[in-house]
XYZ file of C-alpha atoms in Angstrom:
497
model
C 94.729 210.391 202.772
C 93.414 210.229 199.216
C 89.040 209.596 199.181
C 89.645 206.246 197.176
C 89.002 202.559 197.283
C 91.150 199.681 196.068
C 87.114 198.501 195.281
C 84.845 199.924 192.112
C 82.445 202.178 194.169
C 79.622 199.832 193.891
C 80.865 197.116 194.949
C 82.411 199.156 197.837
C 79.102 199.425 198.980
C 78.129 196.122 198.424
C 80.601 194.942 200.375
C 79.649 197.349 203.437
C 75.994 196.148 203.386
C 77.117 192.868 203.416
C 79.350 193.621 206.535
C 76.445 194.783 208.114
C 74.177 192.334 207.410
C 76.424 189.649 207.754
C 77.621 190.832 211.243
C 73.478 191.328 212.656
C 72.656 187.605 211.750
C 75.886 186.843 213.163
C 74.388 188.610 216.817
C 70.995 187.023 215.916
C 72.352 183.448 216.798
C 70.852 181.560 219.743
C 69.701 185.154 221.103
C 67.127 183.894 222.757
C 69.240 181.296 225.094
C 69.361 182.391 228.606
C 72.137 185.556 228.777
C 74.730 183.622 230.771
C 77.475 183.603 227.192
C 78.719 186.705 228.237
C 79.235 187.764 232.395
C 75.753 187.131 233.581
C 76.062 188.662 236.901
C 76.234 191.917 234.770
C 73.216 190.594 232.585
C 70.947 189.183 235.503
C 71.539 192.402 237.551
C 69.594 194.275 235.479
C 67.221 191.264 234.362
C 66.429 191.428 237.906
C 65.715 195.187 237.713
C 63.789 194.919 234.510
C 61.444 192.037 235.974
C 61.051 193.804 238.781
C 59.660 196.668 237.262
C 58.170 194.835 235.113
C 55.969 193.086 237.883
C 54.713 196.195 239.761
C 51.567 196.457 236.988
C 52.091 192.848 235.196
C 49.049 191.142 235.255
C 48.546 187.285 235.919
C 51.811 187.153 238.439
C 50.974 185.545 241.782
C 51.332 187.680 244.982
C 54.122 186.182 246.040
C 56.288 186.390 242.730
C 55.190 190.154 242.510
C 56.383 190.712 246.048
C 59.491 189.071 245.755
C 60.561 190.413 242.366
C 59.650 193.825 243.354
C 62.025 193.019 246.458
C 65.165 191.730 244.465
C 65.274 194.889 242.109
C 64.851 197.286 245.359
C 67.455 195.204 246.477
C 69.989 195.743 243.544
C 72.250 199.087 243.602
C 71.698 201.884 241.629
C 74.638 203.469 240.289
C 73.768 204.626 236.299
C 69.852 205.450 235.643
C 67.731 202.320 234.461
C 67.678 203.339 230.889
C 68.269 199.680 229.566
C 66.159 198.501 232.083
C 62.962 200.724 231.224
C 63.911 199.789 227.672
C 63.352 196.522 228.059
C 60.227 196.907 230.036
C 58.526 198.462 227.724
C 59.484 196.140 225.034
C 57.745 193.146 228.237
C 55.055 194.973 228.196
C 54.448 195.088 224.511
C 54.712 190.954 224.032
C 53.096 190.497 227.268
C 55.606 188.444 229.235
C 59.680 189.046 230.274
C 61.361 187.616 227.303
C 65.356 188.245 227.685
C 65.537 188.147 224.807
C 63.827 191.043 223.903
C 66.748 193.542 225.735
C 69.193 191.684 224.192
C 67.864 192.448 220.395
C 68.077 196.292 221.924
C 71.972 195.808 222.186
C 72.412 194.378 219.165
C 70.876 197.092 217.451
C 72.874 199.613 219.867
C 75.802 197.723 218.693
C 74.979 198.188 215.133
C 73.928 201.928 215.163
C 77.357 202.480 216.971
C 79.241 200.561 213.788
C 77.495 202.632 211.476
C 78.944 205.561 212.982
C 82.060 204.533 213.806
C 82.227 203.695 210.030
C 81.239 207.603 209.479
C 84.078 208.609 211.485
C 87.104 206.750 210.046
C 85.576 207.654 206.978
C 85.988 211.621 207.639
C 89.158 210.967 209.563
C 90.745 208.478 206.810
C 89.262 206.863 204.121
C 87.005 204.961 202.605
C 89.418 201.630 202.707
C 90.449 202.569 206.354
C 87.466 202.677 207.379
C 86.513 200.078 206.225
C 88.876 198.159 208.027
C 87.370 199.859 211.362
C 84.032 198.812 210.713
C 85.168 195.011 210.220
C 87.316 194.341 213.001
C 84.428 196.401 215.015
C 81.700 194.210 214.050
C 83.660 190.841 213.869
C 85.674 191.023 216.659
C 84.506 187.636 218.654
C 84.934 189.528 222.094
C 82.444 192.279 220.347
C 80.257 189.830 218.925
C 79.284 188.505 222.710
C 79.183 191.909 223.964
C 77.051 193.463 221.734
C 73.937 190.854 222.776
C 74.773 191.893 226.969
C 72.001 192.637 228.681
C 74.003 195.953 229.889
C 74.256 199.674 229.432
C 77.989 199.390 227.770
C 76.261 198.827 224.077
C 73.958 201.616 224.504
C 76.835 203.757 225.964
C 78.899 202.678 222.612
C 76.451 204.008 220.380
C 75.613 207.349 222.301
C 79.817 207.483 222.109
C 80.094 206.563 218.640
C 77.796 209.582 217.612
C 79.271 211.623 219.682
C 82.487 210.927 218.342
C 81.351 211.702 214.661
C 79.546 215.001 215.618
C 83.349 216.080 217.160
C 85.040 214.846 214.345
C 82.465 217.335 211.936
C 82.736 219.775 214.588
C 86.329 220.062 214.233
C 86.632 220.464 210.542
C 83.755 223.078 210.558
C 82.890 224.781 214.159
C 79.064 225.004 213.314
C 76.766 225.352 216.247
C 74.844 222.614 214.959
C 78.391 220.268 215.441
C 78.394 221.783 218.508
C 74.988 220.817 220.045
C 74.967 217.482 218.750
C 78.727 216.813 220.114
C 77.509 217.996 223.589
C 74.283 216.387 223.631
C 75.547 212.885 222.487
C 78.424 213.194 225.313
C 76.435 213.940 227.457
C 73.854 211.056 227.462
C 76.990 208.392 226.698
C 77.916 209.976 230.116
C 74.710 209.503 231.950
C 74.301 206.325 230.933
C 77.127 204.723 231.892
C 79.757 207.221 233.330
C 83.259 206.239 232.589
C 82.222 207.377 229.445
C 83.327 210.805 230.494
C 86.957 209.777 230.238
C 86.423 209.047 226.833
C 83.762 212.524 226.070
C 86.641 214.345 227.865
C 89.091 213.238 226.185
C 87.863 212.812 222.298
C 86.754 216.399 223.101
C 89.933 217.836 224.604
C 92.101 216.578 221.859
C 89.959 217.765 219.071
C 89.906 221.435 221.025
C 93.433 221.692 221.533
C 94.549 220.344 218.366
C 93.070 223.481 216.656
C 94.281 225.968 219.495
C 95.749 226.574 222.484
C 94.531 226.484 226.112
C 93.661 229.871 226.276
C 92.046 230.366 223.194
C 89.693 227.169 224.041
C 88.696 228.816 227.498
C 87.576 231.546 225.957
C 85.423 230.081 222.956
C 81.425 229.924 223.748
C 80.955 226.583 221.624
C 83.734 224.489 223.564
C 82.138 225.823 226.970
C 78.461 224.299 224.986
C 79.943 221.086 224.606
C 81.389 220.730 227.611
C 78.048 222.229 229.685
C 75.709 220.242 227.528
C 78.239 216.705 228.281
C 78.150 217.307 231.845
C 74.905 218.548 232.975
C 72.483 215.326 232.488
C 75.001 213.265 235.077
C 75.787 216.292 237.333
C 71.505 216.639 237.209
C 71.515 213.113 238.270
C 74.147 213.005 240.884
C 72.060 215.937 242.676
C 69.069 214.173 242.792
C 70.723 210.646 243.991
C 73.386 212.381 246.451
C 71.234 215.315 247.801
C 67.835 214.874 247.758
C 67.007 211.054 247.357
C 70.437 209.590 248.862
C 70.758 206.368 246.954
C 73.688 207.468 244.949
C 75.591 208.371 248.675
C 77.286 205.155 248.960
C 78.078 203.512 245.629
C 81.498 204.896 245.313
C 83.315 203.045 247.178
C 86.227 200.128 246.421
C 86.879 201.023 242.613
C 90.135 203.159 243.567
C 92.907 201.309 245.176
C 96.306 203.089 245.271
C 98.251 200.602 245.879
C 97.868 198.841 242.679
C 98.897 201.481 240.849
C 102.534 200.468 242.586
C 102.027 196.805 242.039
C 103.445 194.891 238.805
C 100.644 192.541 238.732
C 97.583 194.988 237.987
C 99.553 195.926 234.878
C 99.769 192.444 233.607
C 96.316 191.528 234.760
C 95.402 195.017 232.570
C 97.502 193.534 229.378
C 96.167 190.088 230.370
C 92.464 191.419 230.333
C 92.922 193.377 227.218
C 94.368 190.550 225.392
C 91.350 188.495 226.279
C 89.213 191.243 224.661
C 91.067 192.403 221.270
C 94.548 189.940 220.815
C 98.062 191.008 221.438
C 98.339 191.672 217.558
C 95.567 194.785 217.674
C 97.460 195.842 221.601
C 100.961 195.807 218.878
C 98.786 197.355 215.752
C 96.485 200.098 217.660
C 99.534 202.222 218.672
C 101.107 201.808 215.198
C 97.856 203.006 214.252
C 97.959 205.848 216.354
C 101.021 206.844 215.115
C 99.649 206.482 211.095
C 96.981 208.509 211.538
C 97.055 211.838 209.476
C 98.476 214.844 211.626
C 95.896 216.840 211.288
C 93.085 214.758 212.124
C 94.732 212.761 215.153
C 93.509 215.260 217.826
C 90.698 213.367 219.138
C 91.912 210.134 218.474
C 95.252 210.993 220.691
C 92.593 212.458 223.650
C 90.846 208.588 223.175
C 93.942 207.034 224.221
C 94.282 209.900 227.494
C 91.160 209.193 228.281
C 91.543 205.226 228.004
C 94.682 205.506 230.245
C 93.131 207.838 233.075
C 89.902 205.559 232.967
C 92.195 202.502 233.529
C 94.124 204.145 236.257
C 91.591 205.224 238.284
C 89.067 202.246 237.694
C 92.270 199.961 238.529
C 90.232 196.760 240.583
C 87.508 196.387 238.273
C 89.923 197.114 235.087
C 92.412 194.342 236.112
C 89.683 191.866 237.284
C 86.387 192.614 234.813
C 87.410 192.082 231.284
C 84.370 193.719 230.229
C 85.552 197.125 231.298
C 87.522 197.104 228.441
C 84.991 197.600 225.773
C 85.548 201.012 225.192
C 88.987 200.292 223.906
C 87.272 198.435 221.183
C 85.942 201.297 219.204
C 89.618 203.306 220.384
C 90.984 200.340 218.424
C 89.167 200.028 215.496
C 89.256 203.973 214.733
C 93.207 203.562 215.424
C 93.515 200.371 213.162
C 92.172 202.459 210.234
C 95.491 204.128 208.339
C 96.665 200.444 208.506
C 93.466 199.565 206.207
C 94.285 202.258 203.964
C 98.156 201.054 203.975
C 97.255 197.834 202.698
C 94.983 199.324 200.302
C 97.215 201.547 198.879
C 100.312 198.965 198.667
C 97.929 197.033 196.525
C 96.727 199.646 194.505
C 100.110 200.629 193.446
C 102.197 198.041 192.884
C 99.287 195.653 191.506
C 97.512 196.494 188.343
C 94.058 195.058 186.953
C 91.776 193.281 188.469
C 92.891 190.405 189.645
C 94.780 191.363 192.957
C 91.673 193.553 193.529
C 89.888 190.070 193.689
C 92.485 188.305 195.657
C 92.374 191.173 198.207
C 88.901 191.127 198.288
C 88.390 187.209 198.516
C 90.967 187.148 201.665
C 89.206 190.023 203.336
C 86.033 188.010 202.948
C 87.484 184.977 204.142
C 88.678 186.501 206.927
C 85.232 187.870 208.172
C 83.815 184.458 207.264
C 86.285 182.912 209.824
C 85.812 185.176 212.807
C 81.985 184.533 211.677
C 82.225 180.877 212.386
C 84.119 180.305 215.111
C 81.642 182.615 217.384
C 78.880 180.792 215.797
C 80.290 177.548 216.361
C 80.366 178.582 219.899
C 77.266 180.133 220.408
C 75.538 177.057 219.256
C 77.653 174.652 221.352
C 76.603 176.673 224.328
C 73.003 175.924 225.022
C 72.031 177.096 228.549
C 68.357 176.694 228.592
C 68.560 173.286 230.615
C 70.095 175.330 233.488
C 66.067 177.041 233.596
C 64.865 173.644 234.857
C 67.739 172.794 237.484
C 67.126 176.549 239.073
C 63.642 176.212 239.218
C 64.083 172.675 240.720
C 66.373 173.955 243.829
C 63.604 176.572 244.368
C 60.840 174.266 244.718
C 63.193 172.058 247.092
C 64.077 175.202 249.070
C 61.769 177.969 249.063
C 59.269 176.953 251.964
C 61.959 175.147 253.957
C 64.065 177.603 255.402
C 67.094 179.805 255.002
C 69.228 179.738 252.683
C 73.250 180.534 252.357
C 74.964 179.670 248.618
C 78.006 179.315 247.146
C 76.887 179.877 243.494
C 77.330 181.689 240.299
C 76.904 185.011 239.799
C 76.455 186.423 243.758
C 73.340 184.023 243.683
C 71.379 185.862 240.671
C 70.505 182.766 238.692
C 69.054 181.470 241.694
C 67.049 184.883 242.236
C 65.807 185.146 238.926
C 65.172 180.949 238.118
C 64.930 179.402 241.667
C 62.859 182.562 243.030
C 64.786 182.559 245.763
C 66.587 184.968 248.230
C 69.702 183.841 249.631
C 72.624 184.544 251.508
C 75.627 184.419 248.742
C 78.897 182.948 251.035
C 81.921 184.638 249.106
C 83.767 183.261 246.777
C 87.884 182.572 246.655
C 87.927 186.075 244.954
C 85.599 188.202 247.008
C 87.798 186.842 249.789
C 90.801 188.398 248.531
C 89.485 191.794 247.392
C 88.477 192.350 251.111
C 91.713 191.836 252.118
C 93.195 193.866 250.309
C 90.723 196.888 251.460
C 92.187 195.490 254.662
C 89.598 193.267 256.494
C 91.157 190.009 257.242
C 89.239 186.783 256.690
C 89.362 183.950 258.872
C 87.460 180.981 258.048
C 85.592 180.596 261.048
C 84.631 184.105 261.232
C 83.162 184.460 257.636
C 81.601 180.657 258.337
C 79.761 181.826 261.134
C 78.444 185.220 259.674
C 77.187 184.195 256.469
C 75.743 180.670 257.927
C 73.919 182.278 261.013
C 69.998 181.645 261.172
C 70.285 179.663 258.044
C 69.047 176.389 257.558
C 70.667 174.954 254.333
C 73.938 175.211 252.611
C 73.347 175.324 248.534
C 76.391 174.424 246.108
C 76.106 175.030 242.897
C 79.636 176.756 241.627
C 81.799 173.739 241.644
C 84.888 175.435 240.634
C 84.480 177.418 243.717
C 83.891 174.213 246.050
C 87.116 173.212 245.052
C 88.984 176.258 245.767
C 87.480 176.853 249.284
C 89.374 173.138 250.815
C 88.551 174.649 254.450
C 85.258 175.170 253.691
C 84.675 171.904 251.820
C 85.982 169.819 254.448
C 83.953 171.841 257.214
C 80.303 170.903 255.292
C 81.725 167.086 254.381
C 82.664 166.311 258.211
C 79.730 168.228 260.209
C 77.059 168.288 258.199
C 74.586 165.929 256.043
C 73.193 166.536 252.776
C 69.549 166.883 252.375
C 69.527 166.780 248.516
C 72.430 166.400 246.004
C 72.170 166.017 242.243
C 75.201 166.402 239.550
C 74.542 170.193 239.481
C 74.140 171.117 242.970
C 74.472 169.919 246.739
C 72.388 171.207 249.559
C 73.962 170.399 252.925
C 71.017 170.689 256.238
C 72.637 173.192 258.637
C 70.001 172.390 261.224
């Protein structure tokens, strides 16, 4: 593809600053709200890590906060390092008190870095129109927009990606060792920060190899054997340490591999249901078309991207059909495939349309259409204000911490009330954790799960009111045996006594 723009060069890059500028203060919105926008049991599991860490040397905390939020992050499985965590520690530390906000101004700017990049690439790979088109459906994506201010490792495991994914796409048009180190050192940290990024390393990296040569030939060159040492050895480091000699990686495997879905209609529509959700069934059509647009010579690691997608989806196959967020990856696999189609539309323009003018009109409806996605997320963002929810949490707590037990059907497996309320309690499973453990094969009678989760407790919390209406045995049960001890309009706390 030719190195042109439909645009004059300057205001080419005009209009890129303006993307990127436009598309922070879009992320800047409300970011100090509490991070429940955008799957807060995600966010508040590693809030509750972060505080807790946070704590250990904090000065000013009571005793008894210090104790208990050192508690709920000991509590919280490890599974990647707590990079994001530490991050946002340090950034506590430096204001003097645990402002949420604070790591979720560290994924925006992940976020952004990982655009910039990703703009790099389709650059190299297309051109300057396509990618263009990459970096604005990247950045203005609504589903993006939200994930890009989690409180989460994915945007920091975007950015790590996104580099990585430029160094292999230099690397492949010039095998230089200095390609080669930052390829493997870049795929290796998106990998040890959150590690289904190997399925994408692997396969970004595999495509560009093999596209150049053949099997042999790559087994036998010193630089693809770098790449691949340098990608793996951080995690395989860290697996050692948290299987061998410390143990807490042992058991944190489990229940994200279920055969049987792979047989089952459904988890393919929940997949297509899920992605939907996160780009539109226009970029699920457009992406492949995409795919099939981009130059031949250059399509290597964008073909091993797809591989990689699959194989993560396949294997990941609970948490892919049930956790939308699992499918952020694809968004940078779609914007780098959307790219030729930017340059189409460029090109049709360019040569059937003379002078300025359509220039303009292209230009203007581009615009418009960032200006659009723009204000419908802030539209929502600012009809969404959460703070209030502070108050109510902190109000249970004070009703419930010195009275007893606890058991809670709530939000979030019960993290709004550890991190507001300050208070530990037994979360009773929802409609949906109900079902997954049936399918692992543990049948769940009512009376059984009543009894185990209510045993030595003293109070019955409701706060997830969509759930209280799902769960009829369970709502009749409470209504007809028990009396309340406190209701309001956001929760209802039943004595069990």
């Amino acid at each position: 593809m030719k190195n042109t723009s439909i645009f004059p060069k300057p205001l080419y890059w005009i209009f890129v600053v303006a993307i990127f500028l436009g598309a922070f203060a879009l992320r800047m919105v409300d970011i100090d709200d509490l991070p429940l926008d955008f799957h807060p049991t995600r966010q508040l599991f590693s809030a509750l890590k972060a505080r807790g860490i946070y704590y250990q040397t904090a000065p000013n905390i009571p005793d008894w906060q210090r104790e208990m939020a050192i508690d709920q992050w000991k509590l919280q499985a490890t599974i990647e390092p707590e990079i994001v965590e530490n991050l946002a520690v340090f950034a506590y530390r430096l204001k003097g008190t645990d402002d949420l906000a604070l790591p979720r101004i560290f994924s925006v700017i992940f976020w952004m870095v990982s655009a910039l990049f990703l703009f790099l690439t389709a650059r190299k790979l297309t051109s300057p129109d396509g990618s263009l088109l990459a970096l604005s459906f990247y950045l203005f994506l609504p589903y993006g927009v939200y994930a890009s201010r989690s409180f989460q490792p994915d945007p920091l495991m975007m950015m790590l990606l996104a580099v990585f994914l430029w160094a292999l796409a230099n690397w492949s048009d010039a095998e230089e060792w200095r390609w080669t180190l930052l390829a493997g050192v870049f795929g290796g940290a998106a990998i040890l920060v959150k590690m289904v990024a190997a399925f994408f390393v692997a396969g970004a990296a595999g495509g560009a190899v093999l596209k150049r040569r053949n099997l042999k030939d790559a087994l036998l060159d010193i630089r693809v054997w770098t790449i691949a040492i340098l990608s793996l050895l951080p995690t395989a480091l860290y697996f050692y340490y948290g299987i061998v000699i410390d143990g807490f990686l042992s058991r944190q495997f489990g229940g994200r591999f279920l055969p049987e879905l792979l047989s089952t209609p459904s988890f393919y529509l929940r997949w297509g249901l899920n992605l939907n959700q996160v780009v539109g069934y226009l970029v699920i059509a457009l992406a492949p078309l995409g795919l099939l647009l981009f130059p031949k010579s250059k399509n290597g690691m964008l073909r091993g991207l797809w591989i990689g997608y699959i194989a993560y989806g396949l294997y990941f196959n609970y948490h892919f059909s049930t956790h939308d967020y699992y499918q952020i990856p694809f968004i940078l696999i779609a914007a780098l495939s959307l790219a030729p189609l930017g340059e189409m539309m460029s090109k049709t323009v360019r040569t059937r349309r003379k002078g300025w003018m359509p220039r303009l009109l292209f230009l203007g409806a581009w615009t418009l259409a960032l200006l659009g996605a723009a204000w419908t997320v802030r539209s929502e963002l600012r009809a969404n204000d959460y703070r209030p929810l502070a108050s109510t949490y902190r109000e249970i707590g004070d009703l419930l911490r010195d009275e007893g037990k606890t058991v809670a059907l709530t939000e979030d497996y019960a993290y709004r009330l550890n991190y507001w309320s300050w208070l530990n309690v037994t979360h009773f499973p929802s409609a949906g954790d109900l079902w997954y453990q049936e399918k692992r094969g543990d049948p769940q009678e009512f009376e059984v799960v009543f009894e185990k989760n209510t045993k030595n407790r003293d109070f019955f919390l409701v706060t997830d009111f969509d759930e209280w209406e799902k769960q009829d045995e369970l709502r009749e049960y409470l209504t007809e045996n028990y009396s309340l001890y406190a209701e309001d309009n956001a929760y209802l706390i039943f004595d069990l006594r």
